[in-house]
Coordinates of C-alpha atoms in Angstrom, one line a residue:
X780 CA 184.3 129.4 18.5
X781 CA 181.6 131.5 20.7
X782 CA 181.4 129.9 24.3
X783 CA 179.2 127.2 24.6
X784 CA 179.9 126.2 21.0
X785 CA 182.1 123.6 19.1
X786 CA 184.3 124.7 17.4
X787 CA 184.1 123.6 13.5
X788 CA 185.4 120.7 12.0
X789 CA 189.0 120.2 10.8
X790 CA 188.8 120.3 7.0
X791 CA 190.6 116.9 6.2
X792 CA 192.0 118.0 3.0
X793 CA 195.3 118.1 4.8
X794 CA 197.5 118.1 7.9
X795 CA 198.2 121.8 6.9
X796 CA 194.5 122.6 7.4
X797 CA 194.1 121.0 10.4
X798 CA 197.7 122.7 11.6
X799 CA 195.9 126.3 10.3
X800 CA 192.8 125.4 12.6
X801 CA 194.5 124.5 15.6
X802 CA 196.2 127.5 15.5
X803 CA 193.3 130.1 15.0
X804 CA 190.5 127.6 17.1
X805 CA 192.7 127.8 20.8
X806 CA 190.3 124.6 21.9
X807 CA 190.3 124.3 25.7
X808 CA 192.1 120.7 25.5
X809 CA 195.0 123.4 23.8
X810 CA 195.2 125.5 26.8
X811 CA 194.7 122.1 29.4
X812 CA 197.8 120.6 27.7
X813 CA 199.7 123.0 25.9
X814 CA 199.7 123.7 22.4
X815 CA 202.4 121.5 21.5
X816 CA 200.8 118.3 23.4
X817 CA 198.0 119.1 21.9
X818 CA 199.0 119.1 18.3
X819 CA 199.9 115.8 18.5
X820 CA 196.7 114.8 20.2
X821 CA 194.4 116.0 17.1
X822 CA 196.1 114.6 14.9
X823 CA 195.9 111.5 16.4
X824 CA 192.1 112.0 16.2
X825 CA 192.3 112.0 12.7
X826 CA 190.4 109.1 10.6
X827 CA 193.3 108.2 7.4
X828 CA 192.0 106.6 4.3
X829 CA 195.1 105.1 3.7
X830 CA 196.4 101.3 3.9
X831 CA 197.6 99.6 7.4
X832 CA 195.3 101.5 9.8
X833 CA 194.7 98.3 11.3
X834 CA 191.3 98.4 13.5
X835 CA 191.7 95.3 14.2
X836 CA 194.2 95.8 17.0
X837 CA 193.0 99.4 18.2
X838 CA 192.8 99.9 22.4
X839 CA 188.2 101.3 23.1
X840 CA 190.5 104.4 23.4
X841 CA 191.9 104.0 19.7
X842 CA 188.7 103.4 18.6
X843 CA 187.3 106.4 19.6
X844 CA 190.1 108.8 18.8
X845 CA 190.2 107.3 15.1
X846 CA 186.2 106.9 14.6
X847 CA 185.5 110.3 16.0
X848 CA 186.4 112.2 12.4
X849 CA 185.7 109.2 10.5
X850 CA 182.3 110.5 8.9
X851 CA 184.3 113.7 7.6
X852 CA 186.6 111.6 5.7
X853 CA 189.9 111.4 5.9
X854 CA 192.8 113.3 4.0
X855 CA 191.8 114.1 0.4
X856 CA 194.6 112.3 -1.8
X857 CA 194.6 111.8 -5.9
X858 CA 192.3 109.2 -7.6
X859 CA 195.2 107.7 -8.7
X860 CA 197.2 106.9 -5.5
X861 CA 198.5 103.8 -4.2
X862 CA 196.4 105.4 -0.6
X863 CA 193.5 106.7 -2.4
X864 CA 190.4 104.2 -1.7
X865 CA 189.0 105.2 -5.1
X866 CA 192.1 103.6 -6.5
X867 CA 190.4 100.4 -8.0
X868 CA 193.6 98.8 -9.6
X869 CA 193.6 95.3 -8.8
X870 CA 197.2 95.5 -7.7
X871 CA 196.5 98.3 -5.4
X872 CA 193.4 96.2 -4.4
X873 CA 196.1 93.3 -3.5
X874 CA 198.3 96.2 -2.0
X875 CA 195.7 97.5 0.3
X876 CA 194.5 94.0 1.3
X877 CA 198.0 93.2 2.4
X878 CA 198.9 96.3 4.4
X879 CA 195.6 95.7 6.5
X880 CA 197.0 92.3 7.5
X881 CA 200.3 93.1 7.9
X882 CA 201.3 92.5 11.7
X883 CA 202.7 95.9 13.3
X884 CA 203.6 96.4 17.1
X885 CA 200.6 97.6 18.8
X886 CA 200.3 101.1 19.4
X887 CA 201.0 100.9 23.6
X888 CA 204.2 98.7 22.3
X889 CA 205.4 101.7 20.1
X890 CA 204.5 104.2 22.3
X891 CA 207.1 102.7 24.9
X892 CA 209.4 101.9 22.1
X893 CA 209.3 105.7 20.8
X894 CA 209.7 107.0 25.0
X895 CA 213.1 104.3 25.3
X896 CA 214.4 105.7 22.5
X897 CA 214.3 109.3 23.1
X898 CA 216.1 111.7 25.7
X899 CA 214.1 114.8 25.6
X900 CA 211.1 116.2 24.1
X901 CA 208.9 119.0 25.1
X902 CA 206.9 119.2 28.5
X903 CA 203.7 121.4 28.6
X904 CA 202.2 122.7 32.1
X905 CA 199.9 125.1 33.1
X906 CA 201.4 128.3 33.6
X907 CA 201.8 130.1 36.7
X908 CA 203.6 133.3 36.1
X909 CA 201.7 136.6 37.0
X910 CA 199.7 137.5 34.1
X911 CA 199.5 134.2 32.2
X912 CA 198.0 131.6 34.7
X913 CA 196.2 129.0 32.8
X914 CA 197.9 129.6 29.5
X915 CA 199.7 126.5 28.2
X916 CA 203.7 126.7 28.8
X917 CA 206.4 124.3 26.7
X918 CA 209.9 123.8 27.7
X919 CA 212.5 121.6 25.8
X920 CA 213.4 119.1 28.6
X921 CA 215.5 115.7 29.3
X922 CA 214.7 112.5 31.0
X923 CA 214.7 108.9 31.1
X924 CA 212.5 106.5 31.3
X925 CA 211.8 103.7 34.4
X926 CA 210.4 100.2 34.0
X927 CA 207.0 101.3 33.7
X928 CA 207.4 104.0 31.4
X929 CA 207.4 106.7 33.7
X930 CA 209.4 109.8 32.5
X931 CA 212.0 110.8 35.2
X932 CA 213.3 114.5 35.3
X933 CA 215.9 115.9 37.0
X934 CA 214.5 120.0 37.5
X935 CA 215.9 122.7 38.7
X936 CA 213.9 125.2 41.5
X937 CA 214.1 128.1 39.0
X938 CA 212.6 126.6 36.2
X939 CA 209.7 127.8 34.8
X940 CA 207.9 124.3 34.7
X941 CA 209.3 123.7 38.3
X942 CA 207.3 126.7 39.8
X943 CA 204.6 125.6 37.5
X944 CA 204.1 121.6 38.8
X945 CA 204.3 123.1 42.3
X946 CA 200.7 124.6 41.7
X947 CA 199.3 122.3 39.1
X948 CA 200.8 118.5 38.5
X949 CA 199.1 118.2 35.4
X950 CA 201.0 117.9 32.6
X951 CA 201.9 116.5 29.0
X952 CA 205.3 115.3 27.4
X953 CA 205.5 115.2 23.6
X954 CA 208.7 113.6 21.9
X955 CA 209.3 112.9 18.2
X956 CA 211.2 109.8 16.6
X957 CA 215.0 110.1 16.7
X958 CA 215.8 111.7 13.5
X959 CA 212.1 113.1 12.9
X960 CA 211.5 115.5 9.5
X961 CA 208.1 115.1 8.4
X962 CA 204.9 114.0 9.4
X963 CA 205.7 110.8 8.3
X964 CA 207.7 110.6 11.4
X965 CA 206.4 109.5 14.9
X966 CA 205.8 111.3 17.6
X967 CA 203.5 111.1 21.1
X968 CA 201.9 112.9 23.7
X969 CA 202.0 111.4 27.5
X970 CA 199.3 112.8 29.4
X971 CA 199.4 113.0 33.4
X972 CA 200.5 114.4 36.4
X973 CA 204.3 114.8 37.3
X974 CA 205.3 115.2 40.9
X975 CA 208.7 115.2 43.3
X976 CA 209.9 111.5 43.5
X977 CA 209.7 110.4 47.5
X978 CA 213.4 110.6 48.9
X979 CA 213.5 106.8 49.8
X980 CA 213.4 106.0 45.7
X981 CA 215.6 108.5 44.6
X982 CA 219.1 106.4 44.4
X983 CA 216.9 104.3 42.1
X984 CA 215.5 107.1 40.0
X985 CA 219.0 108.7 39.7
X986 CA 220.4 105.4 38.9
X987 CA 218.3 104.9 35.7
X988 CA 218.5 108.3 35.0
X989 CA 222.8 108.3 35.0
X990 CA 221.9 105.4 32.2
X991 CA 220.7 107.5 29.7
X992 CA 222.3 111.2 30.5
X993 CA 225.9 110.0 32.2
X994 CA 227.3 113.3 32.3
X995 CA 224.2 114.9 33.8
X996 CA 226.2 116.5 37.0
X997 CA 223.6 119.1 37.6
X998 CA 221.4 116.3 39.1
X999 CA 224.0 117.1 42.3
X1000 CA 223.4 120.4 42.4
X1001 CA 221.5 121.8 45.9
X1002 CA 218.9 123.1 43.8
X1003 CA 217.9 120.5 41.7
X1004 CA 214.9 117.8 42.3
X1005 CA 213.7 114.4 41.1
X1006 CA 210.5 114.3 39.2
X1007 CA 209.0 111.6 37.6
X1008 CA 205.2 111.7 35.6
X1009 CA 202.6 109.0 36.0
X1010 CA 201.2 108.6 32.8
X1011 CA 197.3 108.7 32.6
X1012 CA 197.2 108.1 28.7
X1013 CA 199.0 108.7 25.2
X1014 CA 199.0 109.7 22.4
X1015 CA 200.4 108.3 19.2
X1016 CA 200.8 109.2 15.4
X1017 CA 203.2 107.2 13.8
X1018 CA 203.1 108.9 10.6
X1019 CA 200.6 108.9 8.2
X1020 CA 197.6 106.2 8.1
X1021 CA 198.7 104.9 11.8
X1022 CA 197.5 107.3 15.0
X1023 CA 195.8 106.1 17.9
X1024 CA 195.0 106.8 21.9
X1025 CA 196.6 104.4 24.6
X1026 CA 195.5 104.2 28.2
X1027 CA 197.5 104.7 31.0
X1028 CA 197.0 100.7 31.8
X1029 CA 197.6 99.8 28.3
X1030 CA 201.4 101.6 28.1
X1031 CA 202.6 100.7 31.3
X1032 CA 201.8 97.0 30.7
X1033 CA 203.7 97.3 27.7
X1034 CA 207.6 96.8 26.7
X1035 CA 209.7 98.2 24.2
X1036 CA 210.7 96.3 21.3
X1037 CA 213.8 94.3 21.9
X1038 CA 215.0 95.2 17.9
X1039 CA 214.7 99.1 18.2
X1040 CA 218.2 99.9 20.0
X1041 CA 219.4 99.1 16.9
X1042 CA 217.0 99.7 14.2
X1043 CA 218.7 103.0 13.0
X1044 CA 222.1 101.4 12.5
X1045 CA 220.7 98.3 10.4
X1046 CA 218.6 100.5 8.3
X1047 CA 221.5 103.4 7.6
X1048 CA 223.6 100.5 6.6
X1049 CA 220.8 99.2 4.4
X1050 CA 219.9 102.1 2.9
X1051 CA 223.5 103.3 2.0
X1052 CA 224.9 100.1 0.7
X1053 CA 221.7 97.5 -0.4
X1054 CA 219.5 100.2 -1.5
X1055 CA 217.8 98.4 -4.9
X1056 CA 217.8 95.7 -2.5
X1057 CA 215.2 97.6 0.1
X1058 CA 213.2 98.9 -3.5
X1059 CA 213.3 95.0 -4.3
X1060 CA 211.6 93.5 -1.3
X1061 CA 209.0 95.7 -0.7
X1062 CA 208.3 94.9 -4.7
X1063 CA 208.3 91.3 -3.8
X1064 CA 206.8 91.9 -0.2
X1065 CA 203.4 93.8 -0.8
X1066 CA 202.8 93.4 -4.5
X1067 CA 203.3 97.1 -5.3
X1068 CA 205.5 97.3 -8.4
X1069 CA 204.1 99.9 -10.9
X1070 CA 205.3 103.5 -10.8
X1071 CA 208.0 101.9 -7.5
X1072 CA 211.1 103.5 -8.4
X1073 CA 212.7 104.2 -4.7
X1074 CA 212.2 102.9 -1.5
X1075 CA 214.3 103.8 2.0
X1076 CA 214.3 101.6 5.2
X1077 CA 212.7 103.7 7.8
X1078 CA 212.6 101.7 11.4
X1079 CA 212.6 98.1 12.1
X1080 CA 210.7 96.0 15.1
X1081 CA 210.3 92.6 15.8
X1082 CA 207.6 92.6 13.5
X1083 CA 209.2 93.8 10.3
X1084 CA 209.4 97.0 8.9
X1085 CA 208.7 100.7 7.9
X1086 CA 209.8 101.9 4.4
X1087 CA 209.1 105.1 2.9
X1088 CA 208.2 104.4 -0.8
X1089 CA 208.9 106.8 -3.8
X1090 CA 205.9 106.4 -6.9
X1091 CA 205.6 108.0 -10.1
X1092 CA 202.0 107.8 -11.0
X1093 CA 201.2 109.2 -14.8
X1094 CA 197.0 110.4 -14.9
X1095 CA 195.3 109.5 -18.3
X1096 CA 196.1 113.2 -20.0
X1097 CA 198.9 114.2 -18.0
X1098 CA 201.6 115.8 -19.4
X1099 CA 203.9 114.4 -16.6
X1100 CA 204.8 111.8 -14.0
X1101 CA 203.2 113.0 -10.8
X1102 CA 205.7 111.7 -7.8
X1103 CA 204.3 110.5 -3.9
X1104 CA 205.7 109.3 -1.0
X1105 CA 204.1 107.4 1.6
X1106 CA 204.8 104.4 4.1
X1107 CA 204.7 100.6 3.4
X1108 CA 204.8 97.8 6.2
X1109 CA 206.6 94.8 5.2
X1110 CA 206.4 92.3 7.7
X1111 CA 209.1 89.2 8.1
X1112 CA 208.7 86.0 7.5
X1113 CA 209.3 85.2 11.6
X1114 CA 209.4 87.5 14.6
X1115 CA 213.0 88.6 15.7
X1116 CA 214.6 89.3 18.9
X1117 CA 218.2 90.1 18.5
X1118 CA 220.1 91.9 15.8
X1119 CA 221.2 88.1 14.4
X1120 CA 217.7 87.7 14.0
X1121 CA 217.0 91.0 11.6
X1122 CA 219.5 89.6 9.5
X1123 CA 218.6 86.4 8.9
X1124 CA 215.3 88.0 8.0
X1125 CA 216.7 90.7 5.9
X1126 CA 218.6 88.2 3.7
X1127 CA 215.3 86.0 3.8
X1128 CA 213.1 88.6 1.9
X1129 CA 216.2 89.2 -0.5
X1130 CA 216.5 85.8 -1.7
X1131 CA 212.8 85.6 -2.0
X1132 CA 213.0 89.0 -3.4
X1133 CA 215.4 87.6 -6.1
X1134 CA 213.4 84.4 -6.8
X1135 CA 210.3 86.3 -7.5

């Protein structure tokens, strides 16, 4: 766009349009942030028409980052899908009505969840090498995470970043879910400022650090320094139909979700050995059974859980099946805390699953 104008609007046919105009558009917030911070940011700024957005629980910073696109519409899916609000089927009706009501962690909850999980993602400063100040710089790093949420580093002087941070704190740190592969997948953008950690809380830092990275022996090294990021705000899209903006206040007030350490396990197991079983409950769960013919256990909280679905959908005239995937919340009957507890509510929606 010329100076002094907006650029135009992301067509919202698509992520892969809004992905094209990122990458032709360079928007300032691009260059403040770094291209790959950034990408997460506007698509979080994206309104979905698709179940489970869940307004109801959306941060005044949510709010605004969902509403913002909201009168362009959100991503332009078939008549006939279970995510299309043209879709007037009364079951899809039902299956609408129940993913709106379905409880999910709030987004500062999986923002800290998604950061306690992870080990390294992609940090993006603000260039200061001779020739390239103010461009936008990304480097694949590793930390750890303290009580507050605060991403810890361990850096090295000759870094890039390092040299960068010394002129200009401000920075952003996107990570993706463990195991991401598609925008289904979540992933985040911290946004703050990321200086030295002051030598009389270091012991600490390097303590919780050693936690997650306990073969890290550069940290000893002469030329290697403790950083840690206070986190002014966040950015979340947790797939499809679920994105949203978190304040700094909001996330570090927040705790990780006690069931996540080990959500991947549980759901491997699940979908490797009870498979029909998964496809069963979310039958029995939200209502959806027409067209249904796969469904794999994606993440688990507290709350319940995330299953990408599999339907065949056939249009009046079609020659074929068409086939989509999308997301489905199923909640539990109970909140859990402990691995004993996702069991008992696992085998709860099977038995109810059965009796249906």
């Amino acid at each position: 766009a010329a100076a002094g104008q907006s650029p135009p609007p992301i067509p919202p046919s698509s992520m892969l349009a809004m992905v094209s105009a990122l990458r032709v558009q360079r928007r300032p917030l691009a260059l403040a942030l770094g291209l790959v911070g950034a990408l997460s940011l506007t698509a979080s700024r994206l309104a979905f028409n698709a179940p489970g957005l869940g307004h109801r629980s959306l941060s005044s910073a949510s709010r605004r980052l969902v509403v913002r696109h909201a009168e362009g519409g959100g991503h332009g899916v078939p008549k006939g899908s279970a995510v299309s609000q043209e879709n007037m089927d009364p079951e899809i009706l039902a299956f609408r009505e129940h993913q709106k009501n379905a409880p999910r962690l709030s987004f500062a909850e999986e923002a800290r969840t998604l950061v306690d999980s992870t080990v390294s993602g992609v940090m993006s400063t603000i260039s200061s090498r001779p020739g390239l100040e103010g461009f936008p710089a990304g480097s694949v790093v590793f930390f750890a995470s303290d009580e507050q949420g605060r991403p810890i580093f361990s850096f090295s002087s000759m870094s890039g970043h390092t040299a960068d941070l010394k002129k200009n704190e401000k920075a952003s740190l996107t990570i993706m879910a463990p195991g991401f592969a598609s925008p289904a997948d979540a992933r985040l953008s911290l946004i703050g400022t990321c200086a030295p950690v002051p030598e009389a809380e270091r012991d600490a830092v390097k303590a919780v650090y050693k936690v997650k990275h306990p073969n890290s022996f550069w940290t000893d090294f002469g030329d290697f320094t403790w950083y840690r990021c206070e986190v002014m705000a966040a950015s979340l899209v947790g797939g499809f139909a679920r994105a949203g903006g978190v304040t700094g206040e909001e996330y570090s007030a927040s705790k990780a979700d006690p069931v996540a350490p080990f959500s991947m396990n549980v759901a491997e197991h699940m979908n490797d050995d009870h498979g029909s079983s998964v496809l069963a409950i979310v039958k029995s769960s939200t209502g959806l059974k027409t067209g249904l013919v796969g469904a794999k256990m994606l993440t688990l909280d507290r709350l319940g859980m995330n299953v990408l679905v599999e339907r065949e959908d056939k249009p009046e005239g079609a020659e074929e099946a068409t086939k989509q995937s999308f997301k489905v919340r199923v909640p539990w009957l109970s909140p859990a805390e402990s691995r004993k507890d996702i069991k008992e509510r696992i085998v709860e929606l099977s038995k109810a699953a059965r009796e249906a």
